[in-house]
């Protein structure tokens, strides 16, 4: 299934959860704070800008934000919050699409690089980020650490989240570094379930660093979250900052 088919109108209309989940202040606040700091006085470019979860509050902080987005339904949702003059968006693939100008910061949040399903596409994404940056510019990626330790021997599925009304299950193809996240939402009134799926190619931090080197980046910092917590062997995610040569 193509990415533009996954991020359809149905998903776009249900994507925003104001005040909760990825939109919770304790999640979104540190993200915007850190990105504003890294952008400095320069403009920022968001790959896979989506409905503007991060871009809208970042622009509200005075950062000039441009986006690249493949899904037209997601972009239509963004346009209910910010017009083209406020946040310009180029429609296209984050691995290949070109935005005008140069930027001090390119960022890619919430595991989105894993939506590119081949290593070659992920490397191309790094190279695309490098093309858009000024000398000394930064590329920031937020990504989960593959949690294969939870995968029982001989099995290829693990429950990653369970709460009333929702069940999340990841199925793994460890040979190709692929996983599919299955999201099951239950309606307590109708007793019906809504099922959606999203395919990913998971990436180890070391492999991500090599992709950066191939595109001319050096790893500047890595933390477990946007607040700057130490990254350890038990961290479930990381925020990695790559920098081009000055």
PDB file of C-alpha atoms in Angstrom:
ATOM      1  CA  UNK A   1       0.000   0.000   0.000  1.00  0.00           C
ATOM      2  CA  UNK A   2       1.325   3.466  -0.945  1.00  0.00           C
ATOM      3  CA  UNK A   3       1.824   6.070   1.769  1.00  0.00           C
ATOM      4  CA  UNK A   4      -0.685   8.430   0.170  1.00  0.00           C
ATOM      5  CA  UNK A   5      -3.281   5.655   0.404  1.00  0.00           C
ATOM      6  CA  UNK A   6      -2.585   5.124   4.111  1.00  0.00           C
ATOM      7  CA  UNK A   7      -2.824   8.799   5.049  1.00  0.00           C
ATOM      8  CA  UNK A   8      -6.258   9.187   3.482  1.00  0.00           C
ATOM      9  CA  UNK A   9      -9.178  11.480   4.333  1.00  0.00           C
ATOM     10  CA  UNK A  10     -10.444   9.172   7.075  1.00  0.00           C
ATOM     11  CA  UNK A  11      -7.092   9.159   8.884  1.00  0.00           C
ATOM     12  CA  UNK A  12      -6.644  12.903   8.346  1.00  0.00           C
ATOM     13  CA  UNK A  13     -10.039  13.664   9.869  1.00  0.00           C
ATOM     14  CA  UNK A  14      -9.221  11.586  12.977  1.00  0.00           C
ATOM     15  CA  UNK A  15      -5.549  12.474  13.304  1.00  0.00           C
ATOM     16  CA  UNK A  16      -5.769  15.498  15.591  1.00  0.00           C
ATOM     17  CA  UNK A  17      -6.400  14.833  19.285  1.00  0.00           C
ATOM     18  CA  UNK A  18      -6.150  18.308  20.837  1.00  0.00           C
ATOM     19  CA  UNK A  19      -4.720  18.241  24.337  1.00  0.00           C
ATOM     20  CA  UNK A  20      -4.132  14.492  24.457  1.00  0.00           C
ATOM     21  CA  UNK A  21      -1.741  11.890  23.035  1.00  0.00           C
ATOM     22  CA  UNK A  22       0.884  13.430  20.775  1.00  0.00           C
ATOM     23  CA  UNK A  23      -0.958  16.768  21.098  1.00  0.00           C
ATOM     24  CA  UNK A  24      -0.652  16.821  24.907  1.00  0.00           C
ATOM     25  CA  UNK A  25       1.173  19.923  26.203  1.00  0.00           C
ATOM     26  CA  UNK A  26       3.800  17.812  27.952  1.00  0.00           C
ATOM     27  CA  UNK A  27       4.568  16.113  24.607  1.00  0.00           C
ATOM     28  CA  UNK A  28       4.255  19.028  22.211  1.00  0.00           C
ATOM     29  CA  UNK A  29       5.712  21.760  24.419  1.00  0.00           C
ATOM     30  CA  UNK A  30       9.268  20.378  24.738  1.00  0.00           C
ATOM     31  CA  UNK A  31       9.253  19.495  21.019  1.00  0.00           C
ATOM     32  CA  UNK A  32       8.485  23.050  19.961  1.00  0.00           C
ATOM     33  CA  UNK A  33      10.872  24.527  22.541  1.00  0.00           C
ATOM     34  CA  UNK A  34      13.800  22.456  21.269  1.00  0.00           C
ATOM     35  CA  UNK A  35      13.080  23.046  17.583  1.00  0.00           C
ATOM     36  CA  UNK A  36      12.741  26.792  18.108  1.00  0.00           C
ATOM     37  CA  UNK A  37      16.120  26.774  19.857  1.00  0.00           C
ATOM     38  CA  UNK A  38      17.758  24.809  17.029  1.00  0.00           C
ATOM     39  CA  UNK A  39      16.233  26.977  14.280  1.00  0.00           C
ATOM     40  CA  UNK A  40      17.565  30.143  15.892  1.00  0.00           C
ATOM     41  CA  UNK A  41      16.976  33.159  13.673  1.00  0.00           C
ATOM     42  CA  UNK A  42      16.698  31.082  10.492  1.00  0.00           C
ATOM     43  CA  UNK A  43      13.832  29.346   8.690  1.00  0.00           C
ATOM     44  CA  UNK A  44      12.835  25.727   9.292  1.00  0.00           C
ATOM     45  CA  UNK A  45      11.615  23.005   6.946  1.00  0.00           C
ATOM     46  CA  UNK A  46       9.437  20.150   8.183  1.00  0.00           C
ATOM     47  CA  UNK A  47       9.434  16.891   6.245  1.00  0.00           C
ATOM     48  CA  UNK A  48       5.984  15.234   6.356  1.00  0.00           C
ATOM     49  CA  UNK A  49       4.343  18.248   7.946  1.00  0.00           C
ATOM     50  CA  UNK A  50       0.984  16.472   8.231  1.00  0.00           C
ATOM     51  CA  UNK A  51      -1.817  18.461   9.849  1.00  0.00           C
ATOM     52  CA  UNK A  52       0.625  20.927  11.361  1.00  0.00           C
ATOM     53  CA  UNK A  53       0.831  19.446  14.857  1.00  0.00           C
ATOM     54  CA  UNK A  54       4.350  20.857  15.300  1.00  0.00           C
ATOM     55  CA  UNK A  55       4.542  23.454  12.528  1.00  0.00           C
ATOM     56  CA  UNK A  56       1.608  25.575  13.678  1.00  0.00           C
ATOM     57  CA  UNK A  57       2.846  26.198  17.238  1.00  0.00           C
ATOM     58  CA  UNK A  58       6.428  26.553  15.970  1.00  0.00           C
ATOM     59  CA  UNK A  59       5.304  29.243  13.528  1.00  0.00           C
ATOM     60  CA  UNK A  60       3.451  30.827  16.429  1.00  0.00           C
ATOM     61  CA  UNK A  61       6.818  31.166  18.163  1.00  0.00           C
ATOM     62  CA  UNK A  62       8.042  33.339  15.304  1.00  0.00           C
ATOM     63  CA  UNK A  63       9.917  30.658  13.337  1.00  0.00           C
ATOM     64  CA  UNK A  64       9.420  30.800   9.576  1.00  0.00           C
ATOM     65  CA  UNK A  65       8.212  27.263   8.734  1.00  0.00           C
ATOM     66  CA  UNK A  66       7.831  25.605   5.338  1.00  0.00           C
ATOM     67  CA  UNK A  67       6.626  22.041   4.857  1.00  0.00           C
ATOM     68  CA  UNK A  68       6.712  19.075   2.512  1.00  0.00           C
ATOM     69  CA  UNK A  69       3.730  16.726   2.603  1.00  0.00           C
ATOM     70  CA  UNK A  70       2.651  13.812   0.415  1.00  0.00           C
ATOM     71  CA  UNK A  71      -0.938  13.436   1.654  1.00  0.00           C
ATOM     72  CA  UNK A  72      -3.419  15.960   0.304  1.00  0.00           C
ATOM     73  CA  UNK A  73      -6.052  15.134   2.974  1.00  0.00           C
ATOM     74  CA  UNK A  74      -3.502  15.839   5.726  1.00  0.00           C
ATOM     75  CA  UNK A  75      -2.571  19.103   4.013  1.00  0.00           C
ATOM     76  CA  UNK A  76      -6.242  20.072   3.780  1.00  0.00           C
ATOM     77  CA  UNK A  77      -6.503  19.679   7.555  1.00  0.00           C
ATOM     78  CA  UNK A  78      -3.456  21.894   7.980  1.00  0.00           C
ATOM     79  CA  UNK A  79      -5.090  24.534   5.838  1.00  0.00           C
ATOM     80  CA  UNK A  80      -7.910  24.857   8.388  1.00  0.00           C
ATOM     81  CA  UNK A  81      -5.252  26.133  10.837  1.00  0.00           C
ATOM     82  CA  UNK A  82      -2.790  28.096   8.691  1.00  0.00           C
ATOM     83  CA  UNK A  83      -2.912  29.478   5.162  1.00  0.00           C
ATOM     84  CA  UNK A  84      -0.275  29.123   2.447  1.00  0.00           C
ATOM     85  CA  UNK A  85       1.291  32.478   3.278  1.00  0.00           C
ATOM     86  CA  UNK A  86       1.743  31.553   6.931  1.00  0.00           C
ATOM     87  CA  UNK A  87       3.065  28.030   6.321  1.00  0.00           C
ATOM     88  CA  UNK A  88       3.929  27.285   2.664  1.00  0.00           C
ATOM     89  CA  UNK A  89       3.797  23.584   1.782  1.00  0.00           C
ATOM     90  CA  UNK A  90       5.192  21.688  -1.194  1.00  0.00           C
ATOM     91  CA  UNK A  91       3.218  18.586  -2.122  1.00  0.00           C
ATOM     92  CA  UNK A  92       5.565  15.648  -2.590  1.00  0.00           C
ATOM     93  CA  UNK A  93       7.701  12.895  -1.116  1.00  0.00           C
ATOM     94  CA  UNK A  94      10.048  13.974   1.679  1.00  0.00           C
ATOM     95  CA  UNK A  95      12.859  11.912   0.127  1.00  0.00           C
ATOM     96  CA  UNK A  96      12.794  13.767  -3.182  1.00  0.00           C
ATOM     97  CA  UNK A  97      10.637  16.932  -3.133  1.00  0.00           C
ATOM     98  CA  UNK A  98      12.381  20.302  -3.164  1.00  0.00           C
ATOM     99  CA  UNK A  99      11.348  23.385  -1.216  1.00  0.00           C
ATOM    100  CA  UNK A 100      12.600  26.815  -2.303  1.00  0.00           C
ATOM    101  CA  UNK A 101      15.410  28.456  -0.391  1.00  0.00           C
ATOM    102  CA  UNK A 102      17.836  27.291   2.276  1.00  0.00           C
ATOM    103  CA  UNK A 103      17.128  26.513   5.917  1.00  0.00           C
ATOM    104  CA  UNK A 104      18.975  26.450   9.222  1.00  0.00           C
ATOM    105  CA  UNK A 105      16.850  23.507  10.346  1.00  0.00           C
ATOM    106  CA  UNK A 106      15.154  20.524   8.722  1.00  0.00           C
ATOM    107  CA  UNK A 107      13.196  18.298  11.076  1.00  0.00           C
ATOM    108  CA  UNK A 108      11.362  14.990  10.895  1.00  0.00           C
ATOM    109  CA  UNK A 109       9.365  13.987  13.967  1.00  0.00           C
ATOM    110  CA  UNK A 110       7.351  11.149  15.475  1.00  0.00           C
ATOM    111  CA  UNK A 111       8.937   8.144  13.711  1.00  0.00           C
ATOM    112  CA  UNK A 112       8.047   9.443  10.263  1.00  0.00           C
ATOM    113  CA  UNK A 113      11.318   8.452   8.575  1.00  0.00           C
ATOM    114  CA  UNK A 114      10.234   4.839   9.187  1.00  0.00           C
ATOM    115  CA  UNK A 115       7.345   5.428   6.757  1.00  0.00           C
ATOM    116  CA  UNK A 116       9.990   5.174   4.023  1.00  0.00           C
ATOM    117  CA  UNK A 117      10.092   1.424   3.530  1.00  0.00           C
ATOM    118  CA  UNK A 118      13.543   0.894   2.013  1.00  0.00           C
ATOM    119  CA  UNK A 119      17.026   1.777   3.163  1.00  0.00           C
ATOM    120  CA  UNK A 120      17.630   3.564  -0.140  1.00  0.00           C
ATOM    121  CA  UNK A 121      14.637   5.857   0.436  1.00  0.00           C
ATOM    122  CA  UNK A 122      15.787   6.639   3.963  1.00  0.00           C
ATOM    123  CA  UNK A 123      19.281   7.501   2.726  1.00  0.00           C
ATOM    124  CA  UNK A 124      17.694   9.703   0.040  1.00  0.00           C
ATOM    125  CA  UNK A 125      15.759  11.493   2.784  1.00  0.00           C
ATOM    126  CA  UNK A 126      19.006  12.384   4.553  1.00  0.00           C
ATOM    127  CA  UNK A 127      20.497  13.629   1.306  1.00  0.00           C
ATOM    128  CA  UNK A 128      17.382  15.681   0.603  1.00  0.00           C
ATOM    129  CA  UNK A 129      17.675  17.284   4.027  1.00  0.00           C
ATOM    130  CA  UNK A 130      21.335  18.125   3.356  1.00  0.00           C
ATOM    131  CA  UNK A 131      20.431  19.792   0.045  1.00  0.00           C
ATOM    132  CA  UNK A 132      18.074  22.149   1.854  1.00  0.00           C
ATOM    133  CA  UNK A 133      20.438  23.247   4.638  1.00  0.00           C
ATOM    134  CA  UNK A 134      22.811  26.173   4.942  1.00  0.00           C
ATOM    135  CA  UNK A 135      26.397  25.321   5.974  1.00  0.00           C
ATOM    136  CA  UNK A 136      26.287  24.291   9.613  1.00  0.00           C
ATOM    137  CA  UNK A 137      22.544  23.615   9.378  1.00  0.00           C
ATOM    138  CA  UNK A 138      20.908  20.854  11.380  1.00  0.00           C
ATOM    139  CA  UNK A 139      18.690  17.873  10.577  1.00  0.00           C
ATOM    140  CA  UNK A 140      16.681  16.577  13.549  1.00  0.00           C
ATOM    141  CA  UNK A 141      15.010  13.163  13.673  1.00  0.00           C
ATOM    142  CA  UNK A 142      12.709  11.788  16.363  1.00  0.00           C
ATOM    143  CA  UNK A 143      12.538   8.003  16.153  1.00  0.00           C
ATOM    144  CA  UNK A 144      11.727   4.988  18.255  1.00  0.00           C
ATOM    145  CA  UNK A 145      14.341   2.391  19.103  1.00  0.00           C
ATOM    146  CA  UNK A 146      13.401  -1.053  17.701  1.00  0.00           C
ATOM    147  CA  UNK A 147      11.960  -2.983  20.625  1.00  0.00           C
ATOM    148  CA  UNK A 148      12.827  -6.492  19.508  1.00  0.00           C
ATOM    149  CA  UNK A 149      13.574  -7.590  23.070  1.00  0.00           C
ATOM    150  CA  UNK A 150       9.806  -7.779  23.597  1.00  0.00           C
ATOM    151  CA  UNK A 151       9.411 -10.199  20.690  1.00  0.00           C
ATOM    152  CA  UNK A 152       9.083 -13.765  22.076  1.00  0.00           C
ATOM    153  CA  UNK A 153      11.231 -16.450  20.395  1.00  0.00           C
ATOM    154  CA  UNK A 154       9.336 -18.021  17.505  1.00  0.00           C
ATOM    155  CA  UNK A 155       6.689 -15.288  17.400  1.00  0.00           C
ATOM    156  CA  UNK A 156       6.369 -12.282  15.114  1.00  0.00           C
ATOM    157  CA  UNK A 157       3.882 -10.057  16.972  1.00  0.00           C
ATOM    158  CA  UNK A 158       3.818  -8.016  20.169  1.00  0.00           C
ATOM    159  CA  UNK A 159       1.200  -5.796  21.818  1.00  0.00           C
ATOM    160  CA  UNK A 160       2.728  -2.308  22.101  1.00  0.00           C
ATOM    161  CA  UNK A 161      -0.250  -0.604  23.726  1.00  0.00           C
ATOM    162  CA  UNK A 162      -3.520  -1.619  25.324  1.00  0.00           C
ATOM    163  CA  UNK A 163      -6.173   0.522  26.986  1.00  0.00           C
ATOM    164  CA  UNK A 164      -9.993   0.610  27.074  1.00  0.00           C
ATOM    165  CA  UNK A 165     -11.163   1.164  23.525  1.00  0.00           C
ATOM    166  CA  UNK A 166      -7.780   0.628  21.862  1.00  0.00           C
ATOM    167  CA  UNK A 167      -5.353  -2.184  21.083  1.00  0.00           C
ATOM    168  CA  UNK A 168      -2.058  -1.724  19.244  1.00  0.00           C
ATOM    169  CA  UNK A 169      -0.120  -4.684  17.842  1.00  0.00           C
ATOM    170  CA  UNK A 170       3.147  -4.679  15.883  1.00  0.00           C
ATOM    171  CA  UNK A 171       3.959  -7.580  13.543  1.00  0.00           C
ATOM    172  CA  UNK A 172       7.611  -7.977  12.538  1.00  0.00           C
ATOM    173  CA  UNK A 173       9.563  -9.143   9.510  1.00  0.00           C
ATOM    174  CA  UNK A 174      13.026  -9.120  11.067  1.00  0.00           C
ATOM    175  CA  UNK A 175      14.715 -10.264   7.849  1.00  0.00           C
ATOM    176  CA  UNK A 176      13.789  -7.015   6.070  1.00  0.00           C
ATOM    177  CA  UNK A 177      13.540  -4.716   9.135  1.00  0.00           C
ATOM    178  CA  UNK A 178       9.868  -4.233   8.471  1.00  0.00           C
ATOM    179  CA  UNK A 179       6.990  -3.989  10.884  1.00  0.00           C
ATOM    180  CA  UNK A 180       3.294  -3.268  10.508  1.00  0.00           C
ATOM    181  CA  UNK A 181       1.482  -1.432  13.283  1.00  0.00           C
ATOM    182  CA  UNK A 182      -2.117  -2.603  13.618  1.00  0.00           C
ATOM    183  CA  UNK A 183      -4.479  -0.192  15.376  1.00  0.00           C
ATOM    184  CA  UNK A 184      -7.812  -1.520  16.628  1.00  0.00           C
ATOM    185  CA  UNK A 185     -10.279   1.011  18.037  1.00  0.00           C
ATOM    186  CA  UNK A 186     -13.403  -0.268  19.777  1.00  0.00           C
ATOM    187  CA  UNK A 187     -16.707   1.572  20.024  1.00  0.00           C
ATOM    188  CA  UNK A 188     -18.226   0.660  23.363  1.00  0.00           C
ATOM    189  CA  UNK A 189     -21.729   1.670  22.280  1.00  0.00           C
ATOM    190  CA  UNK A 190     -21.974  -0.107  18.930  1.00  0.00           C
ATOM    191  CA  UNK A 191     -19.529  -2.911  19.848  1.00  0.00           C
ATOM    192  CA  UNK A 192     -17.875  -2.383  16.485  1.00  0.00           C
ATOM    193  CA  UNK A 193     -14.153  -2.118  15.809  1.00  0.00           C
ATOM    194  CA  UNK A 194     -12.229   0.111  13.413  1.00  0.00           C
ATOM    195  CA  UNK A 195      -8.955  -1.374  12.168  1.00  0.00           C
ATOM    196  CA  UNK A 196      -6.110   0.495  10.476  1.00  0.00           C
ATOM    197  CA  UNK A 197      -2.560  -0.472   9.543  1.00  0.00           C
ATOM    198  CA  UNK A 198       0.695   1.395   8.966  1.00  0.00           C
ATOM    199  CA  UNK A 199       3.859  -0.221   7.531  1.00  0.00           C
ATOM    200  CA  UNK A 200       7.315   0.867   8.672  1.00  0.00           C
ATOM    201  CA  UNK A 201      10.981   0.108   8.175  1.00  0.00           C
ATOM    202  CA  UNK A 202      12.614   0.273  11.590  1.00  0.00           C
ATOM    203  CA  UNK A 203      16.123   1.701  11.887  1.00  0.00           C
ATOM    204  CA  UNK A 204      18.753   1.205  14.570  1.00  0.00           C
ATOM    205  CA  UNK A 205      20.514   4.378  15.791  1.00  0.00           C
ATOM    206  CA  UNK A 206      23.861   3.175  14.425  1.00  0.00           C
ATOM    207  CA  UNK A 207      22.362   2.632  10.974  1.00  0.00           C
ATOM    208  CA  UNK A 208      20.786   6.078  11.124  1.00  0.00           C
ATOM    209  CA  UNK A 209      24.196   7.574  11.911  1.00  0.00           C
ATOM    210  CA  UNK A 210      25.718   5.862   8.880  1.00  0.00           C
ATOM    211  CA  UNK A 211      22.950   7.298   6.689  1.00  0.00           C
ATOM    212  CA  UNK A 212      23.894  10.691   8.048  1.00  0.00           C
ATOM    213  CA  UNK A 213      27.563  10.185   7.202  1.00  0.00           C
ATOM    214  CA  UNK A 214      26.650   9.205   3.645  1.00  0.00           C
ATOM    215  CA  UNK A 215      24.808  12.519   3.297  1.00  0.00           C
ATOM    216  CA  UNK A 216      27.638  14.585   4.785  1.00  0.00           C
ATOM    217  CA  UNK A 217      26.303  14.946   8.347  1.00  0.00           C
ATOM    218  CA  UNK A 218      27.939  14.462  11.717  1.00  0.00           C
ATOM    219  CA  UNK A 219      25.954  13.440  14.783  1.00  0.00           C
ATOM    220  CA  UNK A 220      25.917  16.475  17.083  1.00  0.00           C
ATOM    221  CA  UNK A 221      23.765  15.110  19.918  1.00  0.00           C
ATOM    222  CA  UNK A 222      21.380  12.336  20.865  1.00  0.00           C
ATOM    223  CA  UNK A 223      18.924  12.366  23.751  1.00  0.00           C
ATOM    224  CA  UNK A 224      16.115  10.095  24.864  1.00  0.00           C
ATOM    225  CA  UNK A 225      13.489  12.819  24.414  1.00  0.00           C
ATOM    226  CA  UNK A 226      12.943  16.465  23.519  1.00  0.00           C
ATOM    227  CA  UNK A 227      13.643  17.584  27.084  1.00  0.00           C
ATOM    228  CA  UNK A 228      17.245  16.366  26.848  1.00  0.00           C
ATOM    229  CA  UNK A 229      17.090  13.204  28.967  1.00  0.00           C
ATOM    230  CA  UNK A 230      20.138  10.971  28.680  1.00  0.00           C
ATOM    231  CA  UNK A 231      20.007   8.362  25.940  1.00  0.00           C
ATOM    232  CA  UNK A 232      20.783   4.893  27.332  1.00  0.00           C
ATOM    233  CA  UNK A 233      20.529   1.254  26.348  1.00  0.00           C
ATOM    234  CA  UNK A 234      17.031   1.202  27.846  1.00  0.00           C
ATOM    235  CA  UNK A 235      15.718   4.253  25.977  1.00  0.00           C
ATOM    236  CA  UNK A 236      12.659   3.558  23.848  1.00  0.00           C
ATOM    237  CA  UNK A 237      13.164   6.522  21.537  1.00  0.00           C
ATOM    238  CA  UNK A 238      15.695   9.168  20.627  1.00  0.00           C
ATOM    239  CA  UNK A 239      15.979  12.688  19.298  1.00  0.00           C
ATOM    240  CA  UNK A 240      19.094  12.868  17.130  1.00  0.00           C
ATOM    241  CA  UNK A 241      20.593  16.107  15.858  1.00  0.00           C
ATOM    242  CA  UNK A 242      22.820  15.932  12.771  1.00  0.00           C
ATOM    243  CA  UNK A 243      24.829  18.864  11.489  1.00  0.00           C
ATOM    244  CA  UNK A 244      26.394  19.732   8.143  1.00  0.00           C
ATOM    245  CA  UNK A 245      29.933  21.055   7.832  1.00  0.00           C
ATOM    246  CA  UNK A 246      30.359  24.796   8.338  1.00  0.00           C
TER     247      UNK A 246
END
